[in-house]
Coordinates of N, CA and C in Angstrom, one line a residue:
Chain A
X1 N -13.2 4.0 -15.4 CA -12.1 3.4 -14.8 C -12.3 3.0 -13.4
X2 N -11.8 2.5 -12.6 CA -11.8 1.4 -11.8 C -11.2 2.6 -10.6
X3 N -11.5 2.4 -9.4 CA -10.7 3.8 -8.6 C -11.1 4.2 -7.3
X4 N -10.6 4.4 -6.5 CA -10.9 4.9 -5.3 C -10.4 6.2 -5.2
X5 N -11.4 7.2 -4.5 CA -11.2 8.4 -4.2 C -11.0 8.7 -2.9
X6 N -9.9 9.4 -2.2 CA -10.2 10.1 -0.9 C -10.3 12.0 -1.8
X7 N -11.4 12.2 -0.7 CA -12.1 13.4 -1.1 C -11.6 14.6 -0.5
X8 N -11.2 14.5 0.6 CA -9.9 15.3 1.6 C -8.9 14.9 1.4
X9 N -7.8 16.2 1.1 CA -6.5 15.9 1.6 C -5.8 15.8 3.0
X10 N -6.3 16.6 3.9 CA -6.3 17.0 4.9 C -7.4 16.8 5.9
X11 N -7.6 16.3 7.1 CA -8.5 16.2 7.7 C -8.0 16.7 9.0
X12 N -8.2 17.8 10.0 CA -7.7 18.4 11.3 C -9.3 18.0 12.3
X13 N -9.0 17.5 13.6 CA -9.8 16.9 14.7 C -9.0 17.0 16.0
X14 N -10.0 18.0 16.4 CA -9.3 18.0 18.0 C -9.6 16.7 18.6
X15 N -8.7 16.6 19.6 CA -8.1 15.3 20.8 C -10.0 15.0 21.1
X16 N -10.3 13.4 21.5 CA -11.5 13.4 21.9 C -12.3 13.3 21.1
X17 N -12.5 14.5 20.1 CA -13.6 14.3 19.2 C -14.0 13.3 18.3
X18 N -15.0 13.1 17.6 CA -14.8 11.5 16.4 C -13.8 12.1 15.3
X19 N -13.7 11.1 14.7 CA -13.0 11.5 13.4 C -13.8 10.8 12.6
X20 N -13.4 10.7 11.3 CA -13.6 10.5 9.9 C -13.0 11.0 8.6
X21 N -12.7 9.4 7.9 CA -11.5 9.8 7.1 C -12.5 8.9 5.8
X22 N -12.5 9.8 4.9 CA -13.4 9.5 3.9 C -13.0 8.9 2.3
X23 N -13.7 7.9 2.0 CA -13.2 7.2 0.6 C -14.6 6.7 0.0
X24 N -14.3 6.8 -1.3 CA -15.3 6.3 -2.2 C -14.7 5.8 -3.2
X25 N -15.5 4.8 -3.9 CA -14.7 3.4 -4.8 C -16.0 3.8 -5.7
X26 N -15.1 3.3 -7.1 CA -15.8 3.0 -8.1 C -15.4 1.8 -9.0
X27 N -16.3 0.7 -8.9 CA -15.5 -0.5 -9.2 C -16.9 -1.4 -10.2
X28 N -16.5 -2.3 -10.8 CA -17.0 -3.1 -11.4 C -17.3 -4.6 -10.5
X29 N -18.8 -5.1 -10.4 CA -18.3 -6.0 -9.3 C -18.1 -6.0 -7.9
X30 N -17.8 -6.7 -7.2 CA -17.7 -6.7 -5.8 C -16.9 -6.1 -5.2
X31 N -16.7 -5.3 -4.2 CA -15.3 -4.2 -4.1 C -15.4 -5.1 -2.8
X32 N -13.8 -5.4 -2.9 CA -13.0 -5.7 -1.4 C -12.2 -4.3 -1.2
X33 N -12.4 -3.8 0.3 CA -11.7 -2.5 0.2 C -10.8 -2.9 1.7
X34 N -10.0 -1.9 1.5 CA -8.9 -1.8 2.8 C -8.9 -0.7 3.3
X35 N -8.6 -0.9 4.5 CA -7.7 0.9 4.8 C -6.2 0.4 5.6
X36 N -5.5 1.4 4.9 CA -3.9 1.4 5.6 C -4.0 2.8 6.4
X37 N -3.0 2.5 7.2 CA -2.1 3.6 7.8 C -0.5 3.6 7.5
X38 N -0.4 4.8 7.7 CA 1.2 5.3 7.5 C 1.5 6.2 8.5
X39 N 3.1 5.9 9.1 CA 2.8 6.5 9.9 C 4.6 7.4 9.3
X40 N 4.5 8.6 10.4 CA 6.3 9.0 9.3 C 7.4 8.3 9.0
X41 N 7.6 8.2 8.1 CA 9.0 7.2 7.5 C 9.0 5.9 8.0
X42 N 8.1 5.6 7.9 CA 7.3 3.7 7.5 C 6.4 3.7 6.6
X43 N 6.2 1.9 6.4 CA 5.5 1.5 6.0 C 4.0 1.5 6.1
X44 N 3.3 0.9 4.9 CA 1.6 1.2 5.2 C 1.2 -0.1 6.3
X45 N 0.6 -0.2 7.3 CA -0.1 -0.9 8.4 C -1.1 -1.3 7.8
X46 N -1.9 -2.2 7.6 CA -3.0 -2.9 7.3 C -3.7 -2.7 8.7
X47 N -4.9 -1.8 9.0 CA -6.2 -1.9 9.4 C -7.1 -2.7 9.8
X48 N -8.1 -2.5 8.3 CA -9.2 -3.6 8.3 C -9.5 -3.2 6.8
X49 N -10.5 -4.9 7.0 CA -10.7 -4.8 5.2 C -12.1 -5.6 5.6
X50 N -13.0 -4.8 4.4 CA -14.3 -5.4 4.0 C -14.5 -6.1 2.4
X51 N -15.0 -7.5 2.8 CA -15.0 -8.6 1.7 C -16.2 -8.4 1.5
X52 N -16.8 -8.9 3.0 CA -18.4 -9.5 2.4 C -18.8 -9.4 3.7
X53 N -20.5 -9.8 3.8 CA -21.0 -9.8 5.5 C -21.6 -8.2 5.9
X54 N -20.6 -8.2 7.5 CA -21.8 -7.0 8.3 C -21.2 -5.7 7.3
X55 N -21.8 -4.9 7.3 CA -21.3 -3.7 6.9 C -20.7 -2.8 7.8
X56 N -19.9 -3.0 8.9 CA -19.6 -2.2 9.9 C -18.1 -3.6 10.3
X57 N -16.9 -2.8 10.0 CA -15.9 -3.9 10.0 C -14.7 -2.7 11.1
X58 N -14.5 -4.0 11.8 CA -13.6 -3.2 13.3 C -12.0 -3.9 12.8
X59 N -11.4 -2.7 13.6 CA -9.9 -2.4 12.7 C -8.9 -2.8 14.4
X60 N -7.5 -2.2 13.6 CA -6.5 -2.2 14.6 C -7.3 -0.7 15.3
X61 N -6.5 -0.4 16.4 CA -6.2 1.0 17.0 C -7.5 1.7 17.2
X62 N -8.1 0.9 17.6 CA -10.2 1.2 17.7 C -10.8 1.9 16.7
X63 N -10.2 1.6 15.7 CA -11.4 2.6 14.7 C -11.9 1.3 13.8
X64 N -12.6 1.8 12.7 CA -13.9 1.2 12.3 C -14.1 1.9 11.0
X65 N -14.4 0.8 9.9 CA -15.3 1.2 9.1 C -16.6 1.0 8.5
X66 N -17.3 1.8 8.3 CA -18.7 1.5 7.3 C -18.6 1.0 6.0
X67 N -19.3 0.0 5.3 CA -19.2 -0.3 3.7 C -20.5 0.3 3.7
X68 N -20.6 1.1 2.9 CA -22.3 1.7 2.4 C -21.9 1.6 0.7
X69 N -22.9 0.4 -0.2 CA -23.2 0.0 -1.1 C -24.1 1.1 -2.1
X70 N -25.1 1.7 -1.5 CA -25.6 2.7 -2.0 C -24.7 4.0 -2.1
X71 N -24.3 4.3 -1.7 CA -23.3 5.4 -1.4 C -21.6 5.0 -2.1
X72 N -21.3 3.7 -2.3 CA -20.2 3.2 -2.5 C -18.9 4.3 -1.9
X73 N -19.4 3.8 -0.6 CA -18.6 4.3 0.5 C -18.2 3.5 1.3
X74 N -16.6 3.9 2.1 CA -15.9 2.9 3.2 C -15.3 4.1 3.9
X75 N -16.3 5.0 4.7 CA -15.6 5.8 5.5 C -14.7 5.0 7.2
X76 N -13.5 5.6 7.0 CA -13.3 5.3 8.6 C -13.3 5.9 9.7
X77 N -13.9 5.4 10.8 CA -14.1 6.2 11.9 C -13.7 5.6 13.0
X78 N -13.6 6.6 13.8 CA -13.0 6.3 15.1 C -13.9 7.6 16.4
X79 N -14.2 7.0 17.7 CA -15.2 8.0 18.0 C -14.7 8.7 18.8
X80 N -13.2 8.6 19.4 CA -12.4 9.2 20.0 C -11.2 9.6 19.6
X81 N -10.8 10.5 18.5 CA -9.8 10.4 18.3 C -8.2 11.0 19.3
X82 N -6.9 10.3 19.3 CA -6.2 10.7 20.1 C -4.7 11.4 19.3
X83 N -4.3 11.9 19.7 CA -2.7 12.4 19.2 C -2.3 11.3 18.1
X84 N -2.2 10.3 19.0 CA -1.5 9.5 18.4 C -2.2 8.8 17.2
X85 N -2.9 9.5 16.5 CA -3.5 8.4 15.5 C -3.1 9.6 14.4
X86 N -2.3 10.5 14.8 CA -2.0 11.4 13.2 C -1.1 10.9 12.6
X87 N -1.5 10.2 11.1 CA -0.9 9.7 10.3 C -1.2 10.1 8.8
X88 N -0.9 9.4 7.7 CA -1.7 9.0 6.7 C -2.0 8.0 6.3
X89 N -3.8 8.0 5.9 CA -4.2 7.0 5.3 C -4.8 6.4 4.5
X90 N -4.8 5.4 3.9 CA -4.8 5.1 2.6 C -6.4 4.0 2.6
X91 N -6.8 4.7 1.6 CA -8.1 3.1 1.2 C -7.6 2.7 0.1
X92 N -7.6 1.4 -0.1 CA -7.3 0.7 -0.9 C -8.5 -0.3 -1.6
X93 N -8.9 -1.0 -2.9 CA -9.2 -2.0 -3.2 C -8.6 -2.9 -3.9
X94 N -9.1 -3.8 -3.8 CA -8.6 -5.2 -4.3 C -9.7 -5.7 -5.6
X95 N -9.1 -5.5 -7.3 CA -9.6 -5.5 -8.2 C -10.1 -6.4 -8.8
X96 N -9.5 -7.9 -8.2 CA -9.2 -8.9 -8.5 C -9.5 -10.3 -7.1
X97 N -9.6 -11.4 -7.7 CA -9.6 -12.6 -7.0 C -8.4 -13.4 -6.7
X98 N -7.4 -12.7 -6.7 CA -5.6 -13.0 -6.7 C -4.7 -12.4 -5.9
X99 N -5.7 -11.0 -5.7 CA -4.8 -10.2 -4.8 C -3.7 -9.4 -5.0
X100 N -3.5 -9.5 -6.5 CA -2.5 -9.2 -7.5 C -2.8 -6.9 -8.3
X101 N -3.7 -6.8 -7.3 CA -4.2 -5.7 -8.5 C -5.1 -4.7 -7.5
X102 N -4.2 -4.2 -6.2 CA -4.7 -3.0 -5.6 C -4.7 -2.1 -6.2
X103 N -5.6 -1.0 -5.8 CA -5.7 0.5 -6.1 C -5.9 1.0 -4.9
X104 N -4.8 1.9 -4.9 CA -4.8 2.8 -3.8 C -5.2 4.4 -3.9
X105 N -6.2 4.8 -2.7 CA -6.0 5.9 -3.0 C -5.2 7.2 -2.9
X106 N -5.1 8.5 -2.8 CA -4.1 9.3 -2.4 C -3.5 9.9 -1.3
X107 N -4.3 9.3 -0.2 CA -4.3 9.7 1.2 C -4.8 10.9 1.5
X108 N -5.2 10.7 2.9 CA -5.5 11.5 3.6 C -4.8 11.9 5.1
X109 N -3.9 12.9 5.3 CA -3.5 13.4 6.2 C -4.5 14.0 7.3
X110 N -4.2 12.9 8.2 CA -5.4 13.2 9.5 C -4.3 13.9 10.4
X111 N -4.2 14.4 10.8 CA -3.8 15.5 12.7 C -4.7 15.6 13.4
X112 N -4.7 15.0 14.4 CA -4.9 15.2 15.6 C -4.7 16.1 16.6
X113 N -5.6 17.2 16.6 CA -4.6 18.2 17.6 C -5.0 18.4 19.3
X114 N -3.9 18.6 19.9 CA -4.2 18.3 21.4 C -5.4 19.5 22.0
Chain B
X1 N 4.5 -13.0 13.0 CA 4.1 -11.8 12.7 C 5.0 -11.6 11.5
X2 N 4.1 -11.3 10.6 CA 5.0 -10.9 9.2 C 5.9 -9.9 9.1
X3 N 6.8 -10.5 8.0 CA 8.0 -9.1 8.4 C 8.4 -9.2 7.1
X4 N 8.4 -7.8 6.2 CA 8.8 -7.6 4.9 C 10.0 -6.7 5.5
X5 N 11.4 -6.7 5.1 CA 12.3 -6.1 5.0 C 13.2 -5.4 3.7
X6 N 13.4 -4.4 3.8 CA 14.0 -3.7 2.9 C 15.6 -3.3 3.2
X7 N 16.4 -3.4 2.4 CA 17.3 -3.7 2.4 C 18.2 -1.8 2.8
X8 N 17.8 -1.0 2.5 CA 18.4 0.5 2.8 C 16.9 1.3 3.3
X9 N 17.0 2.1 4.3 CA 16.1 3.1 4.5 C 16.4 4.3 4.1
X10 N 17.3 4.7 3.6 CA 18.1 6.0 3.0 C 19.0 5.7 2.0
X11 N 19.0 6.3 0.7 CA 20.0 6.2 -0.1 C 20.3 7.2 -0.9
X12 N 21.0 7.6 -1.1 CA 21.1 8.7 -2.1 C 22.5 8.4 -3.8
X13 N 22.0 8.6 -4.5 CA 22.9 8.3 -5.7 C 22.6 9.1 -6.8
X14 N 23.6 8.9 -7.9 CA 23.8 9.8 -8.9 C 23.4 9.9 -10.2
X15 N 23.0 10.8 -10.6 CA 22.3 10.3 -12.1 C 23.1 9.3 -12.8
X16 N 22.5 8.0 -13.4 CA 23.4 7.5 -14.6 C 23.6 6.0 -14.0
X17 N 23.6 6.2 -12.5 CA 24.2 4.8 -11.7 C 23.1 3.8 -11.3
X18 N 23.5 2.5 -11.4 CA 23.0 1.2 -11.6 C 22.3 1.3 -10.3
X19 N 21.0 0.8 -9.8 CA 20.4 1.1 -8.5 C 19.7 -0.2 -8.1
X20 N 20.1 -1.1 -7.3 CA 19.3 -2.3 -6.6 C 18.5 -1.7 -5.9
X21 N 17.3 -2.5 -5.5 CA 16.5 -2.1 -3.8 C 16.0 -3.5 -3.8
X22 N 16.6 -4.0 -2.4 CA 16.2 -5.4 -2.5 C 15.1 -5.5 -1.2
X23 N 14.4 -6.6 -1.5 CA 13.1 -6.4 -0.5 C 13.4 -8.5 -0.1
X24 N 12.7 -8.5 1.1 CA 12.8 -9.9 1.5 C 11.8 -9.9 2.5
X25 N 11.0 -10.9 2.4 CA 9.9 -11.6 2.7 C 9.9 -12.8 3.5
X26 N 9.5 -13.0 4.9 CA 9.5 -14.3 5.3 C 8.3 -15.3 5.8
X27 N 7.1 -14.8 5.1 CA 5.8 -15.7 5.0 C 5.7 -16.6 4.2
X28 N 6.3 -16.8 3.6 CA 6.2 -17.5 2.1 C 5.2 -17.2 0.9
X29 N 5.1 -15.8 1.3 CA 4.1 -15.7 0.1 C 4.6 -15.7 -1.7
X30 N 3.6 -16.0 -2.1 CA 3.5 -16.0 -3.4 C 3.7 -14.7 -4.2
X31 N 2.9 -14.0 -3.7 CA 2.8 -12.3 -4.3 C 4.1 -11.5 -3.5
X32 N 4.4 -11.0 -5.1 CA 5.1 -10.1 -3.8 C 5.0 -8.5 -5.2
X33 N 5.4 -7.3 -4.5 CA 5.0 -5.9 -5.5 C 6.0 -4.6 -5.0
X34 N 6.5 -3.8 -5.7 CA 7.4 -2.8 -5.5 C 5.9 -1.8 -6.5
X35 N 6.1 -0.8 -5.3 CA 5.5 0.4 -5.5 C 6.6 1.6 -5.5
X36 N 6.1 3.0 -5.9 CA 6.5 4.2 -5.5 C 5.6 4.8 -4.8
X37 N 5.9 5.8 -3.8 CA 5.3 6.6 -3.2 C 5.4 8.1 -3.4
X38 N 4.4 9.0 -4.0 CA 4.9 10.3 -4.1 C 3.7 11.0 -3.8
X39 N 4.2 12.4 -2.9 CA 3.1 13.2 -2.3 C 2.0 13.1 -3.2
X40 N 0.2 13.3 -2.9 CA -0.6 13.4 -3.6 C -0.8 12.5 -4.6
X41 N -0.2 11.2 -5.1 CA -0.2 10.6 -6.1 C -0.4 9.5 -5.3
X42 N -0.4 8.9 -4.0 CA -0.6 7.9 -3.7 C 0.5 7.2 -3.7
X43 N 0.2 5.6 -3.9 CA 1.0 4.6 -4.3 C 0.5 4.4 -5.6
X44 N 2.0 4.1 -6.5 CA 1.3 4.0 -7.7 C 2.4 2.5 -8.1
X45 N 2.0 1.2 -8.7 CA 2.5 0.0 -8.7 C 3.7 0.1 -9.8
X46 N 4.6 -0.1 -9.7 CA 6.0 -0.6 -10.5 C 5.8 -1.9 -11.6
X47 N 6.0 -3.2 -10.7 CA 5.8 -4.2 -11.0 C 5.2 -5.0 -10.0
X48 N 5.3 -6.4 -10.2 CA 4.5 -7.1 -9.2 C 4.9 -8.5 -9.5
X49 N 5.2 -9.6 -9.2 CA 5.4 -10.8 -8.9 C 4.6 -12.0 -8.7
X50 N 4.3 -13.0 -9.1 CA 3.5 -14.1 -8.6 C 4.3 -15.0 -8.2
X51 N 5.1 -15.5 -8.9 CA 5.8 -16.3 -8.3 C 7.2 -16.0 -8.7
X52 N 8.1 -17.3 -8.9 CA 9.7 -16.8 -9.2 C 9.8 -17.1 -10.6
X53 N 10.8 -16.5 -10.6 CA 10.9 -16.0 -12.2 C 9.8 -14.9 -13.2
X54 N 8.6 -15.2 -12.1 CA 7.8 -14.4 -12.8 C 7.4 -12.9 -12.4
X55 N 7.1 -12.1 -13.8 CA 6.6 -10.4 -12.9 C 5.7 -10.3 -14.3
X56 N 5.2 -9.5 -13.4 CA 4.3 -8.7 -14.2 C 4.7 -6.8 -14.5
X57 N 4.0 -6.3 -15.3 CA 4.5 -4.1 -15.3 C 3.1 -4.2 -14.8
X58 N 3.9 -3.2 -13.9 CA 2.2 -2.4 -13.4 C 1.8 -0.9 -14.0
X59 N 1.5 -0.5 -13.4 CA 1.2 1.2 -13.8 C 2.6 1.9 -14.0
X60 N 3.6 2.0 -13.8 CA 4.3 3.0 -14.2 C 5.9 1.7 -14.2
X61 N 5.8 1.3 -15.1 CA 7.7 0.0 -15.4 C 8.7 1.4 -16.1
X62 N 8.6 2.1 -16.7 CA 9.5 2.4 -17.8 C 10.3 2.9 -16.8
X63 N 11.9 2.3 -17.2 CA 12.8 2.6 -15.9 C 12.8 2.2 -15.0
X64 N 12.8 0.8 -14.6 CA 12.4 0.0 -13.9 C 12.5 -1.7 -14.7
X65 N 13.5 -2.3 -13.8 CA 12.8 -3.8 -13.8 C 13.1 -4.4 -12.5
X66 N 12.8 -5.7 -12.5 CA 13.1 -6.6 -11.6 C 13.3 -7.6 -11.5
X67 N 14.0 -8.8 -10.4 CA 14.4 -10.1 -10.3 C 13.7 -11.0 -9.5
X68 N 13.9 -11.9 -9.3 CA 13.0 -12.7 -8.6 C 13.4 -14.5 -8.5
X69 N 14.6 -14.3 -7.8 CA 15.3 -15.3 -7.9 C 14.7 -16.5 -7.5
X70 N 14.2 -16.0 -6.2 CA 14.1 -16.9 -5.4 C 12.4 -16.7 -4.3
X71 N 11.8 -17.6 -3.9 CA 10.9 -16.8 -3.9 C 10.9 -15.9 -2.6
X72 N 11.3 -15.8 -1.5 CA 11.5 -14.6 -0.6 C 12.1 -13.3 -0.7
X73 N 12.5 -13.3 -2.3 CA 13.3 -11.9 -2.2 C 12.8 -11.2 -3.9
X74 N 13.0 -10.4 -3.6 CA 12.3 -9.1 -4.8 C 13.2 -8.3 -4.8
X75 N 14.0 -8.1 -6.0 CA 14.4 -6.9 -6.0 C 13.7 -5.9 -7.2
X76 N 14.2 -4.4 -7.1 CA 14.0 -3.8 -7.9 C 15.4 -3.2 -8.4
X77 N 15.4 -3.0 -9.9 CA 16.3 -2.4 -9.8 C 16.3 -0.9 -10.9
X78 N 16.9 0.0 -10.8 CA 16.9 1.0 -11.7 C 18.0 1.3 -12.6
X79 N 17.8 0.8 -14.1 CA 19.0 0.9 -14.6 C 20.1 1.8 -14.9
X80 N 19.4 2.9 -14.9 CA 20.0 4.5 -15.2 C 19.1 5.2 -14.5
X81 N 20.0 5.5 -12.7 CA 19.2 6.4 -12.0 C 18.4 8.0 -13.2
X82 N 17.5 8.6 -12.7 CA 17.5 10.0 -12.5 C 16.8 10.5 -12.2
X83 N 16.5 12.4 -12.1 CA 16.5 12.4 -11.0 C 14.4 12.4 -10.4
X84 N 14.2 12.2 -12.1 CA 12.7 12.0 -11.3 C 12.4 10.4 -11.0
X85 N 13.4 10.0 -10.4 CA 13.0 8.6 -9.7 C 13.3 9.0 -8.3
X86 N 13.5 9.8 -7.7 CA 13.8 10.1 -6.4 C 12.1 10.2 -5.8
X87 N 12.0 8.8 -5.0 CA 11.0 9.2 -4.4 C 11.3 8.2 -3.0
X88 N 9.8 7.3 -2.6 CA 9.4 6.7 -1.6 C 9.5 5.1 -2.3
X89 N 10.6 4.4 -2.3 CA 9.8 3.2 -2.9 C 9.6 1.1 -1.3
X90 N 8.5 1.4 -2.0 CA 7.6 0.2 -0.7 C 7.6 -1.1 -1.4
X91 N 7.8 -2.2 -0.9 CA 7.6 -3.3 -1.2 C 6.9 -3.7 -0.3
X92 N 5.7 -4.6 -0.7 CA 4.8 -5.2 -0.1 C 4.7 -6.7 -0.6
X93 N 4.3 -8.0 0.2 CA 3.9 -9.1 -0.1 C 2.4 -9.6 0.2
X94 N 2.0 -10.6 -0.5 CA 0.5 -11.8 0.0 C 0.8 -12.1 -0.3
X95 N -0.5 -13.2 0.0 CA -0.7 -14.5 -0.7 C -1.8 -14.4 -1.4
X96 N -1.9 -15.3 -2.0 CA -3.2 -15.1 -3.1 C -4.4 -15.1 -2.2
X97 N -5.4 -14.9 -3.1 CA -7.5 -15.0 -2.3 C -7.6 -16.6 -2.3
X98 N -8.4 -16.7 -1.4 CA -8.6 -18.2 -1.4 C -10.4 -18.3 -1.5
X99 N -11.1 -17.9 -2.4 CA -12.1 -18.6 -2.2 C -12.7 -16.5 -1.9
X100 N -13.6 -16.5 -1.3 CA -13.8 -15.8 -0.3 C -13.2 -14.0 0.5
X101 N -11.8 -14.9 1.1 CA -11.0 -14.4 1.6 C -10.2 -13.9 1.1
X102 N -9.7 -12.8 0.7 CA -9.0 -11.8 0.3 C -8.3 -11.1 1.3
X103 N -6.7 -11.3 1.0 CA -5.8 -10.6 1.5 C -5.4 -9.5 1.4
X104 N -5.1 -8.6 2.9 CA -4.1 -7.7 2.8 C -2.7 -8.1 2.2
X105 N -2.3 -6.7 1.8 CA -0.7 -6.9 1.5 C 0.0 -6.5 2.8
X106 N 0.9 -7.2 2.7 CA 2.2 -6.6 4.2 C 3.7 -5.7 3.3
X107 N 3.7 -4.5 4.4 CA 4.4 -3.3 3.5 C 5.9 -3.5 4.6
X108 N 6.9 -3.4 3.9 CA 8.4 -3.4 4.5 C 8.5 -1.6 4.9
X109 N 9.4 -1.2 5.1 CA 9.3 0.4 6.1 C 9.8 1.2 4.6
X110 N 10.0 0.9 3.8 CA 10.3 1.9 2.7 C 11.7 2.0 2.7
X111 N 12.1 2.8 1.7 CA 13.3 3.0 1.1 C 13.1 4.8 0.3
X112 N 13.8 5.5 1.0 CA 13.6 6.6 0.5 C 15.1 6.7 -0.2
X113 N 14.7 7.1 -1.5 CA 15.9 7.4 -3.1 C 15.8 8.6 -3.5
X114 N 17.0 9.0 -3.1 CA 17.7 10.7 -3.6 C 18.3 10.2 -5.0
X115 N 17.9 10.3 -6.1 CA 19.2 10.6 -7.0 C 19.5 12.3 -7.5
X116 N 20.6 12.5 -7.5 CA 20.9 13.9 -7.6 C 21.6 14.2 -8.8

């Protein structure tokens, strides 16, 4: 089956340090992948998304992801993490050429702690 | 700047009763999709929309449909609340892939549903 995994539920990073917030896809085909944010009692924020091209794709709020093909990985990173980036967030792919048929994964609860 | 709007950010209702959640869109997109949100489960897709008049079931319809009168507005609605539909529910819209380019979805702030 077709699917994205986040592998943490939880991810805790003091203020400053990098972060990384981890997902792996299992897809048929070309994976377009996303990452969202959520932040409390809103909606998911669209990030950044990798189609095609560099493998290193720059987002909102200075973070960043890797596409690693070998690895069928789209970790996101950020090399300074701040307070303000504790949220949850989501990787997503796009199954299809319509745009009609994401899969999301189950999030990951990043904290930030001061 | 896109703006999905949801029509209640809080609701709470009673087993048995008729439940709209209306969602409105003002990009003009084509796509539009009503999810649930529940801890550990992710987002998991309701229905979904391509154009008007039309929807598609996604992963979890039963207890669940929707309208699509027009093309900026989505509703969902739940015919017979209960109470394991109390969750997070999200509407998002796009537009289709062009070629290439593949779209994010744009998410409205949610609607969180008590039925008791």
């Amino acid at each position: 089956a077709q699917s994205v995994a986040q592998p943490e539920d939880q991810v805790n990073v003091a203020e400053g340090n990098p972060l990384t917030v981890k997902c792996t896809y299992s897809v048929s085909g070309n994976p377009y992948l996303f990452w969202y944010v959520q932040y409390p009692n809103r909606g998911l924020q669209f990030l950044l998304k990798y189609i095609t091209g560099d493998n290193l794709v720059k987002g909102s709020y200075g973070v960043e992801a890797e596409f690693n093909k070998s690895q069928t990985s789209f970790h996101l990173k950020k090399p300074s993490a701040l307070v303000s980036d504790s949220a949850l967030y989501f990787c997503a792919v796009d199954l299809d050429n319509y745009g009609q048929n994401f899969v999301f994964g189950p999030g990951t609860r990043l904290s930030v702690l001061p | 700047d896109v703006k999905v709007t949801q029509s209640s950010r809080y609701l709470v209702k009673r087993t048995g009763e008729k439940v709209f959640l209306e969602c409105v869109q003002d990009m003009d997109h084509e796509n539009m999709f009503w999810y649930r949100q529940d801890p550990g489960l992710g987002l998991r897709l309701i229905y979904f929309s391509y154009d008007v008049k039309m929807k598609e079931k996604g992963d979890i319809p039963e207890g669940y449909s929707v309208s699509r009168e027009k093309k900026e507005r989505f509703s969902l609605i739940l015919e017979s609340a209960s109470t394991n539909q109390t969750s997070m529910y999200l509407c998002a819209s796009s537009s289709p892939a062009s070629g290439s380019f593949h779209n994010e979805q744009f998410f409205g702030p949610g609607t969180r549903l008590t039925v008791l």
